[in-house]
Amino acid sequence: MAKSILNKKSITFLETYLNNASPTGYEWEGQKIWMDYLKPYVDTFITDTYGTAVGVINPEAPYKVVIEGHSDEISWYVNYITDNGLLYVIRNGGSDHQIAPSKWVNIHTKNGIVKGVFGWPAIHTRKSGKEEPPKLDNIFIDIGAKDKEEVEKMGVHVGCVITYPDTFQILNKDKFVCRAIDNRAGGFMIAEVARLLHQNKKKLPFGLYVTNSVQEEIGLRGAEMITQTIKPNVAIVTDVCHDTTTPMIEKKTQGHTEMGAGPVISYAPAVQNKLRERILETAEARKIPFQRMAASRMTGTDTDAFAYSNGGVASALISLPLRYMHTTVETVHKDDVENVIRLIYETLLTIKEGETFSYFD
């Protein structure tokens, strides 16, 4: 297991999966790509009405373990069209208004993609020292239309969803860069866990539910729905967390976690302590590097949705350190991706059927 986990097919899948747009509420095309890759490694699939997809190994087993990531990416909606054909937007998830000016966008319509740009007044026209920063009420999209009527003829209307077209790149051999690594990296990593289990002919004593949830970016909604369907005994969630070593991040509030130093294991009320200890013991036994992170009241990830469902589900969070979250240049380290996969895989191999993780056993 110490050798490289990712192969050429894995990287091709990651690139295809990241490049495909899956905005919150419109995840199904990405889910089809994910399910197609996962199909050889699972026994069956579950999907729900909002698009969450689950690959199941041992579907008849009464004891159920979830490994989970989320499939949606932040985006914008067309909110208002001006008489002279410009578009104002509102968020669909935590889209960053400050990165918008001069970005290309894809507007998704029934007739396909309409291209646009976030316009911005030229530097020559702005008052030095009194410049307006980009804000939600002053960023706008130009699609080259002369008026509202032309916008509508192009198939663009209020409610059209908007994504960035930025595609997957590899920086300096071992850094993966793209929009939407938060959190299609999670879906990718859990799919790789399923591949390894299949490849290494591991027979699990429980049902494994490889879960790719929708609508995390607007409040953990997909996880909230699917956990009621699965009713798991255990959930190991993977999402991204901040690399806090870049400029303008205050470590006294954000803690110290860094890209390349290993998976990040969270401490939070929603994280079941005995399950977390199992993950830590596994990391130490298998010599997998790891970091620790303290959350306050909540993790802000799908961990919270699983933990507080069905009368309580033993849940834990293994995070992938990421730079520049909710931008179009989200960056992670290949070694961390491999080590998250390795840590989830090795932890699964320690779980026995019927374990309660109870503090009172």
Coordinates of N, CA, C and O in Angstrom, one line a residue, residues 55-170:
G55 N -22.9 4.1 -4.4 CA -22.5 2.8 -4.8 C -22.4 1.9 -3.6 O -21.8 2.2 -2.6
V56 N -23.1 0.7 -3.7 CA -23.2 -0.2 -2.5 C -22.4 -1.5 -2.8 O -22.6 -2.1 -3.8
I57 N -21.6 -1.8 -1.8 CA -20.9 -3.1 -1.8 C -21.6 -3.9 -0.6 O -21.7 -3.4 0.5
N58 N -22.0 -5.1 -0.9 CA -22.7 -6.0 0.1 C -24.0 -5.4 0.5 O -24.2 -5.1 1.7
P59 N -24.9 -5.2 -0.4 CA -26.2 -4.5 -0.1 C -27.1 -5.2 0.9 O -27.9 -4.6 1.5
E60 N -26.9 -6.5 1.1 CA -27.7 -7.3 2.0 C -27.3 -7.3 3.4 O -28.0 -7.7 4.3
A61 N -26.1 -6.8 3.7 CA -25.5 -6.8 5.0 C -26.3 -5.9 5.9 O -26.6 -4.7 5.6
P62 N -26.6 -6.3 7.2 CA -27.4 -5.4 8.1 C -26.6 -4.3 8.7 O -27.2 -3.2 9.0
Y63 N -25.3 -4.5 8.9 CA -24.5 -3.4 9.4 C -24.0 -2.5 8.3 O -23.4 -3.1 7.3
K64 N -24.1 -1.2 8.4 CA -23.9 -0.3 7.2 C -22.9 0.8 7.6 O -23.0 1.5 8.6
V65 N -21.9 0.9 6.7 CA -20.8 1.9 6.9 C -20.9 2.8 5.6 O -20.9 2.3 4.5
V66 N -20.9 4.1 5.9 CA -20.9 5.1 4.8 C -19.5 5.7 4.7 O -18.8 6.0 5.7
I67 N -19.0 5.9 3.5 CA -17.8 6.8 3.2 C -18.4 7.8 2.2 O -19.1 7.5 1.3
E68 N -18.2 9.1 2.5 CA -19.0 10.1 1.8 C -18.1 11.4 1.4 O -17.2 11.8 2.1
G69 N -18.5 11.9 0.2 CA -18.0 13.2 -0.2 C -19.2 13.9 -0.8 O -20.3 13.3 -0.9
H70 N -19.1 15.2 -1.2 CA -20.2 15.9 -1.8 C -19.9 16.3 -3.3 O -18.7 16.5 -3.6
S71 N -20.9 16.3 -4.1 CA -20.6 16.4 -5.6 C -20.9 17.8 -6.1 O -20.6 18.0 -7.3
D72 N -21.4 18.7 -5.3 CA -21.8 20.0 -5.9 C -20.7 21.0 -5.8 O -19.8 21.0 -5.0
E73 N -20.8 22.0 -6.7 CA -19.8 23.2 -6.7 C -20.6 24.5 -6.6 O -21.8 24.5 -7.0
I74 N -20.0 25.4 -6.0 CA -20.6 26.8 -5.9 C -20.8 27.4 -7.3 O -20.1 27.0 -8.2
S75 N -21.8 28.2 -7.3 CA -22.1 28.8 -8.6 C -22.9 30.1 -8.4 O -23.0 30.6 -7.3
W76 N -23.5 30.7 -9.5 CA -24.3 31.9 -9.4 C -25.6 31.6 -10.1 O -25.7 30.7 -10.9
Y77 N -26.6 32.4 -9.8 CA -27.9 32.4 -10.6 C -28.0 33.8 -11.2 O -27.7 34.8 -10.6
V78 N -28.6 33.8 -12.4 CA -29.0 35.1 -13.0 C -30.2 35.6 -12.1 O -31.2 34.9 -11.9
N79 N -30.1 36.8 -11.7 CA -31.1 37.4 -10.7 C -31.9 38.5 -11.3 O -33.0 38.7 -11.0
Y80 N -31.2 39.3 -12.2 CA -31.8 40.5 -12.8 C -31.2 40.8 -14.1 O -30.0 40.7 -14.3
I81 N -32.0 41.1 -15.1 CA -31.5 41.5 -16.4 C -31.8 43.0 -16.7 O -33.0 43.4 -16.6
T82 N -30.8 43.8 -17.0 CA -31.0 45.2 -17.2 C -31.6 45.5 -18.6 O -31.5 44.6 -19.5
D83 N -32.1 46.7 -18.8 CA -32.7 47.0 -20.1 C -31.6 47.0 -21.2 O -31.9 46.8 -22.4
N84 N -30.3 47.3 -20.8 CA -29.3 47.3 -21.8 C -28.5 46.0 -21.8 O -27.4 45.9 -22.3
G85 N -29.1 44.9 -21.3 CA -28.6 43.6 -21.6 C -27.5 43.0 -20.6 O -26.8 42.1 -21.0
L86 N -27.4 43.7 -19.5 CA -26.4 43.1 -18.5 C -27.1 42.3 -17.5 O -28.3 42.5 -17.2
L87 N -26.4 41.4 -16.9 CA -26.9 40.4 -15.9 C -26.4 40.7 -14.5 O -25.1 40.8 -14.3
Y88 N -27.2 40.8 -13.5 CA -26.8 40.8 -12.1 C -27.1 39.4 -11.5 O -28.0 38.7 -12.0
V89 N -26.3 39.0 -10.5 CA -26.4 37.6 -10.0 C -26.6 37.6 -8.5 O -26.5 38.6 -7.8
I90 N -27.1 36.4 -8.1 CA -27.1 36.1 -6.6 C -26.3 34.7 -6.5 O -26.2 34.0 -7.5
R91 N -25.9 34.4 -5.3 CA -25.1 33.2 -5.0 C -26.0 32.0 -5.1 O -27.1 32.0 -4.6
N92 N -25.3 30.9 -5.5 CA -25.9 29.5 -5.2 C -24.7 28.8 -4.5 O -23.9 28.2 -5.1
G93 N -24.7 28.9 -3.2 CA -23.5 28.5 -2.4 C -22.7 29.7 -2.1 O -23.0 30.8 -2.5
G94 N -21.5 29.4 -1.6 CA -20.6 30.5 -1.1 C -19.7 31.1 -2.1 O -18.5 31.2 -1.9
S95 N -20.2 31.5 -3.3 CA -19.4 32.1 -4.4 C -18.8 33.4 -3.9 O -19.4 34.3 -3.3
D96 N -17.5 33.6 -4.3 CA -16.7 34.8 -3.8 C -16.9 35.9 -4.8 O -16.4 35.9 -6.0
H97 N -17.5 37.0 -4.4 CA -17.7 38.2 -5.3 C -16.4 38.8 -5.6 O -16.2 39.5 -6.6
Q98 N -15.4 38.7 -4.7 CA -14.1 39.4 -5.0 C -13.3 38.8 -6.1 O -12.5 39.5 -6.7
I99 N -13.5 37.6 -6.5 CA -12.7 37.0 -7.6 C -13.4 37.2 -8.9 O -12.9 36.8 -10.0
A100 N -14.7 37.7 -8.9 CA -15.5 37.7 -10.1 C -15.0 38.6 -11.3 O -14.9 38.1 -12.4
P101 N -14.6 39.9 -11.0 CA -14.2 40.7 -12.1 C -13.2 40.2 -13.1 O -12.2 39.6 -12.6
S102 N -13.5 40.2 -14.4 CA -12.7 39.8 -15.5 C -12.7 38.3 -15.7 O -11.9 37.7 -16.5
K103 N -13.6 37.5 -15.0 CA -13.6 36.1 -15.2 C -14.6 35.7 -16.3 O -15.7 36.4 -16.4
W104 N -14.3 34.8 -17.1 CA -15.3 34.2 -18.0 C -16.3 33.3 -17.3 O -15.9 32.8 -16.2
V105 N -17.5 33.2 -17.8 CA -18.5 32.3 -17.2 C -19.2 31.5 -18.2 O -19.3 31.9 -19.4
N106 N -19.8 30.4 -17.8 CA -20.7 29.6 -18.6 C -22.1 29.8 -18.0 O -22.3 29.5 -16.8
I107 N -23.0 30.3 -18.8 CA -24.4 30.4 -18.4 C -25.2 29.2 -19.0 O -25.1 28.9 -20.2
H108 N -25.8 28.4 -18.1 CA -26.4 27.1 -18.5 C -27.9 27.4 -18.9 O -28.6 27.8 -18.1
T109 N -28.2 27.1 -20.2 CA -29.5 27.3 -20.7 C -30.1 26.0 -21.3 O -29.3 25.1 -21.5
K110 N -31.3 26.0 -21.6 CA -31.9 24.9 -22.3 C -31.3 24.6 -23.6 O -31.3 23.5 -24.1
N111 N -30.7 25.6 -24.3 CA -30.1 25.5 -25.6 C -28.6 25.3 -25.5 O -27.9 25.3 -26.5
G112 N -28.1 25.0 -24.3 CA -26.7 24.8 -24.1 C -26.0 26.0 -23.4 O -26.7 26.9 -22.9
I113 N -24.7 26.1 -23.5 CA -23.9 27.1 -22.8 C -23.9 28.4 -23.5 O -23.7 28.4 -24.7
V114 N -24.2 29.5 -22.8 CA -24.0 30.8 -23.3 C -22.8 31.4 -22.6 O -22.8 31.4 -21.4
K115 N -21.8 31.9 -23.3 CA -20.6 32.5 -22.7 C -20.9 33.9 -22.2 O -21.7 34.6 -22.8
G116 N -20.2 34.3 -21.2 CA -20.2 35.7 -20.7 C -19.0 36.0 -20.0 O -18.1 35.2 -19.7
V117 N -18.8 37.3 -19.6 CA -17.7 37.8 -18.8 C -18.2 38.7 -17.7 O -19.2 39.4 -17.8
F118 N -17.6 38.5 -16.5 CA -17.8 39.5 -15.4 C -17.1 40.8 -15.8 O -15.8 40.8 -15.8
G119 N -17.8 41.8 -16.3 CA -17.2 43.1 -16.6 C -16.7 43.8 -15.4 O -17.2 43.6 -14.3
W120 N -15.9 44.8 -15.6 CA -15.4 45.7 -14.5 C -14.9 47.0 -15.1 O -14.2 47.0 -16.1
P121 N -15.2 48.1 -14.5 CA -14.7 49.4 -15.0 C -13.2 49.5 -15.1 O -12.5 49.0 -14.2
A122 N -12.7 50.0 -16.2 CA -11.2 50.1 -16.4 C -10.6 50.9 -15.3 O -11.2 51.9 -14.7
I123 N -9.3 50.6 -15.0 CA -8.6 51.3 -13.9 C -8.5 52.8 -14.2 O -8.6 53.6 -13.2
H124 N -8.5 53.2 -15.4 CA -8.4 54.7 -15.7 C -9.7 55.5 -15.3 O -9.6 56.7 -15.1
T125 N -10.8 54.7 -15.2 CA -12.1 55.4 -14.9 C -12.4 55.4 -13.4 O -13.4 56.0 -13.0
R126 N -11.5 54.8 -12.6 CA -11.8 54.6 -11.1 C -11.1 55.7 -10.4 O -10.0 56.1 -10.7
K127 N -11.7 56.2 -9.3 CA -11.1 57.2 -8.5 C -10.0 56.7 -7.5 O -10.3 55.8 -6.7
S128 N -8.8 57.1 -7.7 CA -7.7 56.6 -6.9 C -8.0 56.9 -5.4 O -8.4 58.0 -5.0
G129 N -7.8 55.9 -4.6 CA -8.0 56.0 -3.1 C -9.4 55.9 -2.7 O -9.7 55.7 -1.5
K130 N -10.4 55.9 -3.7 CA -11.8 55.8 -3.3 C -12.5 54.7 -4.2 O -13.6 54.8 -4.6
E131 N -11.7 53.7 -4.5 CA -12.2 52.6 -5.4 C -13.2 51.7 -4.7 O -13.1 51.4 -3.6
E132 N -14.3 51.4 -5.5 CA -15.3 50.5 -5.0 C -14.8 49.1 -5.1 O -14.4 48.7 -6.2
P133 N -14.8 48.3 -4.0 CA -14.4 46.9 -4.2 C -15.5 46.1 -4.8 O -16.7 46.6 -4.8
P134 N -15.2 45.0 -5.4 CA -16.3 44.1 -6.0 C -17.2 43.7 -4.9 O -16.8 43.3 -3.8
K135 N -18.5 43.9 -5.1 CA -19.5 43.5 -4.1 C -20.7 42.8 -4.9 O -20.8 42.9 -6.1
L136 N -21.5 42.1 -4.2 CA -22.6 41.4 -4.8 C -23.5 42.3 -5.6 O -24.1 42.0 -6.7
D137 N -23.7 43.6 -5.2 CA -24.6 44.5 -5.9 C -23.9 45.3 -7.0 O -24.5 46.1 -7.7
N138 N -22.6 45.1 -7.3 CA -22.0 45.9 -8.4 C -21.2 45.0 -9.4 O -20.8 45.5 -10.4
I139 N -21.1 43.7 -9.1 CA -20.6 42.8 -10.2 C -21.7 42.4 -11.2 O -22.8 42.3 -10.8
F140 N -21.3 42.3 -12.4 CA -22.3 42.1 -13.5 C -21.7 41.3 -14.6 O -20.5 41.3 -14.8
I141 N -22.5 40.6 -15.3 CA -22.1 39.8 -16.5 C -22.6 40.4 -17.8 O -23.7 40.8 -17.9
D142 N -21.6 40.4 -18.7 CA -21.9 40.9 -20.1 C -21.8 39.7 -21.0 O -20.8 39.0 -21.1
I143 N -22.9 39.5 -21.8 CA -22.9 38.3 -22.7 C -22.9 38.9 -24.2 O -23.2 38.1 -25.1
G144 N -22.6 40.1 -24.3 CA -22.5 40.7 -25.7 C -23.9 41.1 -26.3 O -24.0 41.2 -27.5
A145 N -24.9 41.2 -25.4 CA -26.3 41.5 -25.9 C -26.5 43.0 -25.8 O -26.0 43.7 -24.9
K146 N -27.2 43.5 -26.8 CA -27.5 45.0 -26.8 C -28.6 45.4 -25.8 O -28.7 46.6 -25.4
D147 N -29.5 44.5 -25.6 CA -30.7 44.8 -24.7 C -31.3 43.5 -24.1 O -30.9 42.4 -24.4
K148 N -32.3 43.7 -23.2 CA -32.9 42.6 -22.5 C -33.5 41.6 -23.5 O -33.4 40.4 -23.3
E149 N -34.1 42.1 -24.6 CA -34.8 41.3 -25.6 C -33.8 40.3 -26.2 O -34.0 39.1 -26.4
E150 N -32.6 40.8 -26.5 CA -31.5 40.0 -27.1 C -31.0 38.9 -26.1 O -30.8 37.8 -26.5
V151 N -30.9 39.3 -24.9 CA -30.6 38.3 -23.8 C -31.5 37.2 -23.8 O -31.2 36.0 -23.8
E152 N -32.8 37.5 -23.8 CA -33.9 36.5 -23.8 C -33.9 35.6 -25.1 O -34.1 34.4 -25.0
K153 N -33.6 36.2 -26.2 CA -33.5 35.5 -27.5 C -32.3 34.5 -27.4 O -32.4 33.4 -28.1
M154 N -31.3 34.8 -26.6 CA -30.1 33.9 -26.5 C -30.5 32.7 -25.5 O -29.6 31.9 -25.3
G155 N -31.7 32.7 -24.9 CA -32.1 31.7 -24.0 C -31.7 31.9 -22.6 O -31.9 31.0 -21.7
V156 N -31.2 33.1 -22.3 CA -30.8 33.4 -20.9 C -32.0 34.1 -20.2 O -32.6 35.0 -20.7
H157 N -32.3 33.6 -19.0 CA -33.4 34.1 -18.2 C -33.1 34.1 -16.7 O -32.1 33.5 -16.3
V158 N -33.9 34.8 -15.9 CA -33.7 34.8 -14.5 C -33.8 33.3 -14.0 O -34.7 32.6 -14.4
G159 N -32.8 32.9 -13.2 CA -32.8 31.5 -12.7 C -31.8 30.6 -13.4 O -31.5 29.5 -12.9
C160 N -31.3 31.1 -14.5 CA -30.2 30.3 -15.2 C -29.0 30.2 -14.2 O -28.6 31.2 -13.6
V161 N -28.4 29.0 -14.2 CA -27.3 28.9 -13.3 C -26.0 29.1 -14.0 O -25.9 28.9 -15.3
I162 N -25.0 29.6 -13.3 CA -23.7 30.1 -13.9 C -22.5 29.5 -13.2 O -22.4 29.5 -12.0
T163 N -21.6 28.9 -14.0 CA -20.4 28.4 -13.5 C -19.2 29.0 -14.2 O -19.3 29.6 -15.2
Y164 N -18.0 28.8 -13.6 CA -16.8 29.1 -14.2 C -16.2 28.0 -15.1 O -16.4 26.8 -14.7
P165 N -15.6 28.3 -16.2 CA -15.1 27.2 -17.1 C -13.7 26.7 -16.7 O -13.2 25.8 -17.4
D166 N -13.1 27.2 -15.7 CA -11.7 26.9 -15.4 C -11.5 25.4 -15.3 O -12.2 24.7 -14.6
T167 N -10.4 24.9 -16.0 CA -10.2 23.4 -16.0 C -9.0 23.0 -15.2 O -8.2 23.8 -14.8
F168 N -8.9 21.6 -15.1 CA -7.9 21.0 -14.3 C -6.5 21.2 -14.8 O -6.3 21.1 -16.0
Q169 N -5.6 21.5 -13.9 CA -4.2 21.7 -14.3 C -3.3 21.0 -13.2 O -3.8 20.9 -12.1
I170 N -2.1 20.6 -13.6 CA -1.2 20.1 -12.6 C 0.0 21.1 -12.5 O 0.6 21.5 -13.5

